[in-house]
mmCIF file of C-alpha atoms in Angstrom:
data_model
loop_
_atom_site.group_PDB
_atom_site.id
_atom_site.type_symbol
_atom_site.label_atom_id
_atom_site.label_comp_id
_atom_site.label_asym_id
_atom_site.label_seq_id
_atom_site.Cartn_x
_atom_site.Cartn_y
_atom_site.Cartn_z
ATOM 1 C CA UNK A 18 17.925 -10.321 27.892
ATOM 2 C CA UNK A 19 18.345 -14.413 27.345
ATOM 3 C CA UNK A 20 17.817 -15.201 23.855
ATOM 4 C CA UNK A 21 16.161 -17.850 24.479
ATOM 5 C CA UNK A 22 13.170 -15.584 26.176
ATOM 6 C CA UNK A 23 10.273 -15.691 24.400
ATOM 7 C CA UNK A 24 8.656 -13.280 21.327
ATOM 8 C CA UNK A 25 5.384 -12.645 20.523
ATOM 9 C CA UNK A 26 4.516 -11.062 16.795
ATOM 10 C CA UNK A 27 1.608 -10.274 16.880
ATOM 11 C CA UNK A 28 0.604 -9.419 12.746
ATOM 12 C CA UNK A 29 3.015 -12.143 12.047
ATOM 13 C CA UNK A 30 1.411 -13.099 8.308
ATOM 14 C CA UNK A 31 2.360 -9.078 7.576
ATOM 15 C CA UNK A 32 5.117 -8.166 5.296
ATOM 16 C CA UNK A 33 6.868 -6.329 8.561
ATOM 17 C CA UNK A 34 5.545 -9.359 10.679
ATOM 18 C CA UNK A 35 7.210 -12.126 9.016
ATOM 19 C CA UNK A 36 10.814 -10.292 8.524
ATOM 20 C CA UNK A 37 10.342 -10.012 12.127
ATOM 21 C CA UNK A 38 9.696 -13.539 12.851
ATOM 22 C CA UNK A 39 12.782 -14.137 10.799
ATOM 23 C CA UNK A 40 15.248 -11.982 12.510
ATOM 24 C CA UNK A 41 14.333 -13.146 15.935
ATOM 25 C CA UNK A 42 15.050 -16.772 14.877
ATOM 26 C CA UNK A 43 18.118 -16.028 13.128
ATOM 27 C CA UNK A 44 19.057 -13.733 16.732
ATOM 28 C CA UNK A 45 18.336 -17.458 18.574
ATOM 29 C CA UNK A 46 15.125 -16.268 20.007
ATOM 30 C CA UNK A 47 11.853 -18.408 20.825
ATOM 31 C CA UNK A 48 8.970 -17.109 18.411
ATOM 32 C CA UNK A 49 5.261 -17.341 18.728
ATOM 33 C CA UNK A 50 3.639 -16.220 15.541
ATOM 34 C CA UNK A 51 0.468 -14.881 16.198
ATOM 35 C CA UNK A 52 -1.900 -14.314 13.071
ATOM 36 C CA UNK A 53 -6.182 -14.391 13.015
ATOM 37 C CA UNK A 54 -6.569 -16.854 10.435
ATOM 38 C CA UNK A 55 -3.697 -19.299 11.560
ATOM 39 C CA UNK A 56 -1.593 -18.932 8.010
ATOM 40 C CA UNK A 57 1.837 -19.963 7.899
ATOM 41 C CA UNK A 58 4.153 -17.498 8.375
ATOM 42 C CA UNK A 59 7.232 -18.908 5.920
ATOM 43 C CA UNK A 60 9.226 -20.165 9.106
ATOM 44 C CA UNK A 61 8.725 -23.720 10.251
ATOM 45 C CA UNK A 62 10.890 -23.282 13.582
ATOM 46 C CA UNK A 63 8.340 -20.716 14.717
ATOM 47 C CA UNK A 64 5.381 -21.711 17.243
ATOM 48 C CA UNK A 65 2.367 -20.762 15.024
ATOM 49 C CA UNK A 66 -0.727 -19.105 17.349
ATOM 50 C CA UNK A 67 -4.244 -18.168 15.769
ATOM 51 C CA UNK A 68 -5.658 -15.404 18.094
ATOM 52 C CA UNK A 69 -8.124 -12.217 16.790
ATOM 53 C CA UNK A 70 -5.559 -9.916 18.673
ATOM 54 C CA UNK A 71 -8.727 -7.308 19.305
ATOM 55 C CA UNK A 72 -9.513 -9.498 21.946
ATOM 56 C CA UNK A 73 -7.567 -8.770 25.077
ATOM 57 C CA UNK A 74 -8.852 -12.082 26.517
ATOM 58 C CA UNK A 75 -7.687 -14.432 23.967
ATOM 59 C CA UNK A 76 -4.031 -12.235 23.427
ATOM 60 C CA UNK A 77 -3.342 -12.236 27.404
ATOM 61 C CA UNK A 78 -3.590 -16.472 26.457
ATOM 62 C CA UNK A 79 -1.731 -16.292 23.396
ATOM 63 C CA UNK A 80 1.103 -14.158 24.719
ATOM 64 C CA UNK A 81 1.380 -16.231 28.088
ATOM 65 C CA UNK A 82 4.958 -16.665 29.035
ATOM 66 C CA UNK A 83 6.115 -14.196 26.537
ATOM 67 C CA UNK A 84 9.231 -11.247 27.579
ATOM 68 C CA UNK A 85 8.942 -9.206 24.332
ATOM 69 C CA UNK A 86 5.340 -8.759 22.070
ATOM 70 C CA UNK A 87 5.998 -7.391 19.267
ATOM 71 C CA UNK A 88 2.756 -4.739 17.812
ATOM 72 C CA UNK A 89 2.910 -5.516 14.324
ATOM 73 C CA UNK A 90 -0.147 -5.860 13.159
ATOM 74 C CA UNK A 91 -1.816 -3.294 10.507
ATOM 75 C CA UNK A 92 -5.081 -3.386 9.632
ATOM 76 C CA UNK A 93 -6.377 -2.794 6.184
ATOM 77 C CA UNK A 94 -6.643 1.276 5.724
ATOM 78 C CA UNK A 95 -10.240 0.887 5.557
ATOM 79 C CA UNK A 96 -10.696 -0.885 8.581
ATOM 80 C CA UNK A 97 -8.031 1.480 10.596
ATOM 81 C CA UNK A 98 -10.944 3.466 12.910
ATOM 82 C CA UNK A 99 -12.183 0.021 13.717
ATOM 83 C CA UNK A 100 -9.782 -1.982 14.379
ATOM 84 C CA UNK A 101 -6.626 -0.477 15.141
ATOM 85 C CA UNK A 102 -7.836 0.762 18.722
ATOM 86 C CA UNK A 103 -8.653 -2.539 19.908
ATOM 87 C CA UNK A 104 -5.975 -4.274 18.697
ATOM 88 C CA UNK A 105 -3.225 -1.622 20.441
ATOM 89 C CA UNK A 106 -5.732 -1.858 23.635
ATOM 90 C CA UNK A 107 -5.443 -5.519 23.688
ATOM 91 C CA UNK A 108 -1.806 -5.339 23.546
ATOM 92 C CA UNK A 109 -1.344 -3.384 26.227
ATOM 93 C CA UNK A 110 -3.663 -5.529 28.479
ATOM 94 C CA UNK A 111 -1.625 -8.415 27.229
ATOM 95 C CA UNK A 112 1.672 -6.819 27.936
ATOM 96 C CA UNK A 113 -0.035 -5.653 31.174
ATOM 97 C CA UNK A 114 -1.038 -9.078 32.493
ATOM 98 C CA UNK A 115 2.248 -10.618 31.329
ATOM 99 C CA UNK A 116 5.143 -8.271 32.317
ATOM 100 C CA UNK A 117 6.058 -8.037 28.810
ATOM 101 C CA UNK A 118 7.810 -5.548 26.832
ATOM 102 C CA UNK A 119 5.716 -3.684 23.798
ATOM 103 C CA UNK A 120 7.553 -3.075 20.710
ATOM 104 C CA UNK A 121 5.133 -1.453 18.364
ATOM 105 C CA UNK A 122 5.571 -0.926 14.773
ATOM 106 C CA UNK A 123 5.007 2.496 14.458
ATOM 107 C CA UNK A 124 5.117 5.346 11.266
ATOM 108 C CA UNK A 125 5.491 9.416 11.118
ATOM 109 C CA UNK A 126 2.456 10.285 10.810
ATOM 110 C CA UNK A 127 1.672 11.901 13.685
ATOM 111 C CA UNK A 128 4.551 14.425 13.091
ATOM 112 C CA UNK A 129 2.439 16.309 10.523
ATOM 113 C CA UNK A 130 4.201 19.379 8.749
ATOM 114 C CA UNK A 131 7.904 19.738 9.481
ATOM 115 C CA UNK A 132 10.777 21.460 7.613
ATOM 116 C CA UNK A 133 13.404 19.321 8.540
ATOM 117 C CA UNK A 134 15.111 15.941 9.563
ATOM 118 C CA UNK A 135 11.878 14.345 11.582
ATOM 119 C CA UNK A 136 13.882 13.516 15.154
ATOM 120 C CA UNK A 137 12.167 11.083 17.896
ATOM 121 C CA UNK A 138 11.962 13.987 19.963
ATOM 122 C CA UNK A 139 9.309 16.132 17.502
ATOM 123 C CA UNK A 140 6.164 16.946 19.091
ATOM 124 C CA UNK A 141 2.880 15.217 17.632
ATOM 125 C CA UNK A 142 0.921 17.240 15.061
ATOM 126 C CA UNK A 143 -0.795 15.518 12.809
ATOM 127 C CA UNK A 144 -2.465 16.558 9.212
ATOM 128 C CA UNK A 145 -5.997 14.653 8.810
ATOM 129 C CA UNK A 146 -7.724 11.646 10.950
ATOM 130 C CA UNK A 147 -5.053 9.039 9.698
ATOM 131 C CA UNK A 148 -2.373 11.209 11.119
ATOM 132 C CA UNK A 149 -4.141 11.935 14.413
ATOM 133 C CA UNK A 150 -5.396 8.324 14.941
ATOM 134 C CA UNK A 151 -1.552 7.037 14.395
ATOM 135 C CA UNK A 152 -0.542 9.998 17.225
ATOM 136 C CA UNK A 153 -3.286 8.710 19.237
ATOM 137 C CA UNK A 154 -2.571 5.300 19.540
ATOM 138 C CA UNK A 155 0.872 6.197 20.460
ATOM 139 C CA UNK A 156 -0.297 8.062 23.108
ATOM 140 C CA UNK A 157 -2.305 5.424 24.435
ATOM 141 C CA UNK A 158 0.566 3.125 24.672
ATOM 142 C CA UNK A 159 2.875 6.133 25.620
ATOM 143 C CA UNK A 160 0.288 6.887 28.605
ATOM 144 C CA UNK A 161 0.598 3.151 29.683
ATOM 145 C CA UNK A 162 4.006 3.490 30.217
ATOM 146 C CA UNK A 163 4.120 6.586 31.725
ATOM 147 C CA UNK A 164 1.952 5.045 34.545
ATOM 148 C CA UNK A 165 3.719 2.107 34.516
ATOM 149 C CA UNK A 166 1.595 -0.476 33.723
ATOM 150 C CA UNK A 167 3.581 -1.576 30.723
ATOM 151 C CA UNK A 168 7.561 -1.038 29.108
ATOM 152 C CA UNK A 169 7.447 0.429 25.928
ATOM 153 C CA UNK A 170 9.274 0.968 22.766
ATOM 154 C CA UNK A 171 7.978 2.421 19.650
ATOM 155 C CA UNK A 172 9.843 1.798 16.174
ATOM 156 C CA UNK A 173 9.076 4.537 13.828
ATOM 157 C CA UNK A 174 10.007 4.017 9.811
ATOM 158 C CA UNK A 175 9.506 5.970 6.819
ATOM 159 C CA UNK A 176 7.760 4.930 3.961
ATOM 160 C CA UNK A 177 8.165 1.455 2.955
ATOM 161 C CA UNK A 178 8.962 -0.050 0.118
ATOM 162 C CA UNK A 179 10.093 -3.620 -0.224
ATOM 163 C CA UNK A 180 8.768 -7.293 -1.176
ATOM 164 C CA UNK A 181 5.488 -7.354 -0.119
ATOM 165 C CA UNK A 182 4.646 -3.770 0.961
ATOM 166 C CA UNK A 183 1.871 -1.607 -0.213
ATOM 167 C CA UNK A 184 3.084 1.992 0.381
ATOM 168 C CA UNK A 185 2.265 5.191 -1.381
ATOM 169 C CA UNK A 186 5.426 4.931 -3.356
ATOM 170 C CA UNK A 187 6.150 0.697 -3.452
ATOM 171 C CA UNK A 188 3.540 -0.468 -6.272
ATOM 172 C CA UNK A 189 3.619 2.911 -8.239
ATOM 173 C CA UNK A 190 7.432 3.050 -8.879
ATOM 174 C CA UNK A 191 8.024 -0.695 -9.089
ATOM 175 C CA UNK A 192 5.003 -1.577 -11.509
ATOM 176 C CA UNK A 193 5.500 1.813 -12.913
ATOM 177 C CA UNK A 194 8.778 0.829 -14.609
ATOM 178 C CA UNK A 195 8.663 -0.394 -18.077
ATOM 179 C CA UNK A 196 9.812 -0.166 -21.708
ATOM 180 C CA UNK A 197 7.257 3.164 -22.497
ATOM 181 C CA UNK A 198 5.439 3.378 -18.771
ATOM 182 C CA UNK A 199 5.302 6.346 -16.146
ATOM 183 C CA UNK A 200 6.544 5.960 -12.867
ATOM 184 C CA UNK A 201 3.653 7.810 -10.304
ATOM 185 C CA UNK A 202 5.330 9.588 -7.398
ATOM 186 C CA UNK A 203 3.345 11.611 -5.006
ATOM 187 C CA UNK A 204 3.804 14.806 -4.037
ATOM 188 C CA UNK A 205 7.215 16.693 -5.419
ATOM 189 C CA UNK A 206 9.660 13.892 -6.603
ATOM 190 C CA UNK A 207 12.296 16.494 -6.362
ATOM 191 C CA UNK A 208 12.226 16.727 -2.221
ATOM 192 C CA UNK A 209 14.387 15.409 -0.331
ATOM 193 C CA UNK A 210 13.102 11.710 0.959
ATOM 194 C CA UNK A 211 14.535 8.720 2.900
ATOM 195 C CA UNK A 212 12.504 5.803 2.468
ATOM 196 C CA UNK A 213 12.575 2.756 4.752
ATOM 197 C CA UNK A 214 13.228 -0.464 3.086
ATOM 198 C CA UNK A 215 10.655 -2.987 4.772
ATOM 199 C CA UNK A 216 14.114 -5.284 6.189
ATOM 200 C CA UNK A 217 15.625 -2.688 7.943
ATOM 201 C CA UNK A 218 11.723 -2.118 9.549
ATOM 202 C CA UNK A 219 11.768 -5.208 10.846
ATOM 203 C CA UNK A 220 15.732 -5.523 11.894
ATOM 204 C CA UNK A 221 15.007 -2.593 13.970
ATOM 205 C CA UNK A 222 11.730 -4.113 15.203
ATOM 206 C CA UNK A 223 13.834 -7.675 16.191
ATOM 207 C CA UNK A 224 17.101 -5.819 17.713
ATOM 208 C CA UNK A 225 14.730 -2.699 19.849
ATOM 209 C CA UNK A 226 12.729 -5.322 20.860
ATOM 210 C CA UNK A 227 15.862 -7.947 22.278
ATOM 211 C CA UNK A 228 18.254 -5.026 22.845
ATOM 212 C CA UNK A 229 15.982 -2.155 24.863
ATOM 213 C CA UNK A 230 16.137 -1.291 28.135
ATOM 214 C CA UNK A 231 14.277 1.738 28.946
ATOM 215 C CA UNK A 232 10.893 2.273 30.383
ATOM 216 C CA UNK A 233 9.752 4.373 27.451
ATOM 217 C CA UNK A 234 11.371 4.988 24.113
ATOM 218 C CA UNK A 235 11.022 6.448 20.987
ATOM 219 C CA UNK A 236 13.523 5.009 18.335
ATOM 220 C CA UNK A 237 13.808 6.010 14.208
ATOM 221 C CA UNK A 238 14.848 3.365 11.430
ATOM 222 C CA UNK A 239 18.322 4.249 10.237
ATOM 223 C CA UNK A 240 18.419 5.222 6.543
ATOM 224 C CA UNK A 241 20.815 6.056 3.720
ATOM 225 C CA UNK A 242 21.490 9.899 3.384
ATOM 226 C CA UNK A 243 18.194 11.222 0.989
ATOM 227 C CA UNK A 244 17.484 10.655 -1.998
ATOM 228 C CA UNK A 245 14.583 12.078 -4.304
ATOM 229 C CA UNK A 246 11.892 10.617 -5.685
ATOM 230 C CA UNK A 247 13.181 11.283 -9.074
ATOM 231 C CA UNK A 248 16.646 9.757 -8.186
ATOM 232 C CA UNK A 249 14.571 6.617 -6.555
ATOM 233 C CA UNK A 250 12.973 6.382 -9.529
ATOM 234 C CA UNK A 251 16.049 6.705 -12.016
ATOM 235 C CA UNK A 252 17.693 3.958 -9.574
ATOM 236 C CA UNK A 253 14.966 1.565 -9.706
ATOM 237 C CA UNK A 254 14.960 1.488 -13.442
ATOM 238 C CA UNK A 255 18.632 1.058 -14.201
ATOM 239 C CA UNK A 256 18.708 -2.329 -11.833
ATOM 240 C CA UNK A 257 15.261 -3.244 -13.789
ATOM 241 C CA UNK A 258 17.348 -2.637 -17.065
ATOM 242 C CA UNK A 259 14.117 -0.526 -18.058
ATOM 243 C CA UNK A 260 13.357 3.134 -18.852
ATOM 244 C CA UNK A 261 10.575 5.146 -16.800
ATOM 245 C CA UNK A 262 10.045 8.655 -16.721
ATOM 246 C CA UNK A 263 8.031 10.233 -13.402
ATOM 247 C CA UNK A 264 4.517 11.646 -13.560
ATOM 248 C CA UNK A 265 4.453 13.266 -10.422
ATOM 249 C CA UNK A 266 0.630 12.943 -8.547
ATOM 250 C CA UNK A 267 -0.569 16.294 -6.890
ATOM 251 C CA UNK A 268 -3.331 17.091 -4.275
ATOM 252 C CA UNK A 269 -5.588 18.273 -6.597
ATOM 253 C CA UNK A 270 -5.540 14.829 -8.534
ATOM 254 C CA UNK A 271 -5.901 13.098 -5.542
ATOM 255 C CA UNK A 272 -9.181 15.196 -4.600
ATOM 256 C CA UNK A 273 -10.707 15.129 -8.081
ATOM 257 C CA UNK A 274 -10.340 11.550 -8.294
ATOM 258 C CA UNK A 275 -11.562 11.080 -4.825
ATOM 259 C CA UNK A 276 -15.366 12.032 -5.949
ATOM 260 C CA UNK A 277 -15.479 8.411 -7.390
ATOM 261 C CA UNK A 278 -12.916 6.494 -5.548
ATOM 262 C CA UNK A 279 -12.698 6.072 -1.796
ATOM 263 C CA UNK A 280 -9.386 5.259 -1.285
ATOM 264 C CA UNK A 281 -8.398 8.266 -3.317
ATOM 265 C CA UNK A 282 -9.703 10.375 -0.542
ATOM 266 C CA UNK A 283 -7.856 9.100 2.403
ATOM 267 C CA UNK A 284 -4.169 9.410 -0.067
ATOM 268 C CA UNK A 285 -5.261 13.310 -0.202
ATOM 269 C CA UNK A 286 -4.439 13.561 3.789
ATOM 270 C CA UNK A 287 -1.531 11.939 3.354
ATOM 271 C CA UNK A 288 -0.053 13.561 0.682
ATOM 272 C CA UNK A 289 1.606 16.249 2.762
ATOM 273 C CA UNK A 290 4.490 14.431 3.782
ATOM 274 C CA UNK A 291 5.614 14.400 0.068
ATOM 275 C CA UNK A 292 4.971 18.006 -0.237
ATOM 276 C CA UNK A 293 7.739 18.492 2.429
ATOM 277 C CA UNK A 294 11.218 17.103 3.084
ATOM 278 C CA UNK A 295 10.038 13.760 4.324
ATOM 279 C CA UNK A 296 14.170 12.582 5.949
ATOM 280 C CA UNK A 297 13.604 10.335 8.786
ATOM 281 C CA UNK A 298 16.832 10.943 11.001
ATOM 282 C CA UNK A 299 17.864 7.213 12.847
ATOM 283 C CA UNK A 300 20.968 8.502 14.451
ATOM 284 C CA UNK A 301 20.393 7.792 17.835
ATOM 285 C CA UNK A 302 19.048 4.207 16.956
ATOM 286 C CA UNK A 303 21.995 3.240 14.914
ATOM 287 C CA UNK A 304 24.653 4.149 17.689
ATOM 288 C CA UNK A 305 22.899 2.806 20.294
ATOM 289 C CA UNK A 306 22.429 -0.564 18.583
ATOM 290 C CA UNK A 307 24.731 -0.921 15.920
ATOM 291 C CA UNK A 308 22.414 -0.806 13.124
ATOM 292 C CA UNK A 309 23.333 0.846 9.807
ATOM 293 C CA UNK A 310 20.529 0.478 7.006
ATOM 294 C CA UNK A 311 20.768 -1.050 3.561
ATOM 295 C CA UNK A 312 21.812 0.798 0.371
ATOM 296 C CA UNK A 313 18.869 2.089 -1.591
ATOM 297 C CA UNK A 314 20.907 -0.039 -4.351
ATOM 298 C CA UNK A 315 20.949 -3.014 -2.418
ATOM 299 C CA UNK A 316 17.279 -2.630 -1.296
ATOM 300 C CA UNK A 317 16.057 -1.658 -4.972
ATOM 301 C CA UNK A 318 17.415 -4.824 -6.432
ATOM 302 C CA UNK A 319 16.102 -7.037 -4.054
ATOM 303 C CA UNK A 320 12.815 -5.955 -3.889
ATOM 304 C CA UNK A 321 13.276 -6.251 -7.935
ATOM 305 C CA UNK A 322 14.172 -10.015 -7.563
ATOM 306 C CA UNK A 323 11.124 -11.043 -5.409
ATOM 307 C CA UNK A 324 7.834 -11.835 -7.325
#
């Protein structure tokens, strides 16, 4: 694929949107930065696009021209049963009408309960609505391919943590670590976990997206070998020069709470993933394009030097 072919990020404002913006300009691509409200997206050599992407209409317009558009928009958890169907039906009209590839920006939910290293190949169970919306939508765009109206690759990651991300671990280890605070970690911080740092996300995102060929494909973030939460936790505040200890969250504290606060509730059905080994295995994707993922070391102190 020319470099010089055109990207469309769709989400672009995003904390996965933007890093993608950036690695496609720093690969030599052409970007169009598509966001609702028109907000810069921290890179001036980007062509900036204001578009409600639930409108297949205005996206087959926004994305005209484009070889690559890149699904990286997320919705607000709240609004998820709302909006995230249109948006991923729009996308594939878009992709439809232009010829373009779809990279979306995918998580595990959809795997549900495992016991082991989740592989691209698992089958889709999911645990609660969230999970089985997230294995829906991947179905619709899976289905799409299948019947070849579109090309398709999906970009699955763990859970994020990084500058910018709200995650189920990001705020509550990073703002948990202090001179006499308590780190919250969901679920058993003694499982093994691999979490995704938010750059390698969007690396993958960028390279999948200018490096895939196939018709349909399912491709994991590369991590580190696992860690625990404890470890994370214990690694996070030696680079913060800090001391936290780990109060580890349960499902039952999740559903008690839930009787007074909403979003309570929808962390109870996700909780699952770190009652289990939660290892994200990105083999495949890092020999196939030379990826290898950042150091949790690496990733910790960066996301510690960002405000």
């Amino acid at each position: 694929m020319s470099e010089k072919q055109l990207h469309a990020v769709v989400g672009a404002a995003g904390a996965t949107g933007q890093r993608v913006v950036a690695h496609l300009l720093e690969a030599g691509c052409r970007v169009r930065a598509l966001t609702r409200d028109g907000r810069p997206v921290g890179h001036p050599n980007a062509e900036l696009s204001t578009v409600d992407a639930r409108d297949p209409v205005a996206l087959v317009a926004a994305t005209d021209g484009a070889a690559v558009i890149h699904h990286c928009a997320m919705p607000p958890i709240g609004r998820w049963q709302q909006d995230f169907a249109p948006l991923t039906d729009a996308v594939i009209v878009a992709a439809e009408a232009t010829g373009a590839r779809v990279v979306y920006a995918d998580d595990t939910w959809m795997y549900g309960r495992v016991s082991g290293p989740m592989t691209p190949d698992l089958p889709y169970r999911p645990v609660g609505p969230l999970g089985v919306l997230r294995a829906w939508l991947a179905e619709r765009l899976e289905h799409a391919a299948a019947t070849g109206r579109i090309r398709l690759s999906i970009v699955r990651a763990g859970e994020l943590y990084g500058p910018g991300v709200r995650s189920m671990i990001a705020g509550n280890v990073f703002d948990g670590v202090g001179p006499t605070s308590q780190a919250l970690w969901f679920g058993s911080p003694d499982l093994p976990i691999t979490p995704t740092y938010i750059d390698d996300f969007a690396r993958t995102v960028a390279t999948v997206g200018r490096q895939d060929t196939a018709d349909c494909a399912v491709w994991h973030v590369p991590s580190p070998e696992p860690t625990t939460g404890r470890q994370f936790v214990r690694l996070v505040a030696e680079h913060a020069d800090r001391r936290a200890s780990v109060t580890a969250v349960r499902t039952w504290h999740l559903r008690a709470l839930g009787s007074v606060v909403p979003l309570a509730r929808k962390g109870v059905e996700l909780l699952y993933q770190f009652e289990q080994p939660f290892v994200i295995d990105g083999t495949a994707t890092r020999r196939a394009f030379d990826l290898s993922p950042t150091p949790y070391s690496v990733g910790v102190q960066e996301s510690l030097s960002c405000p």
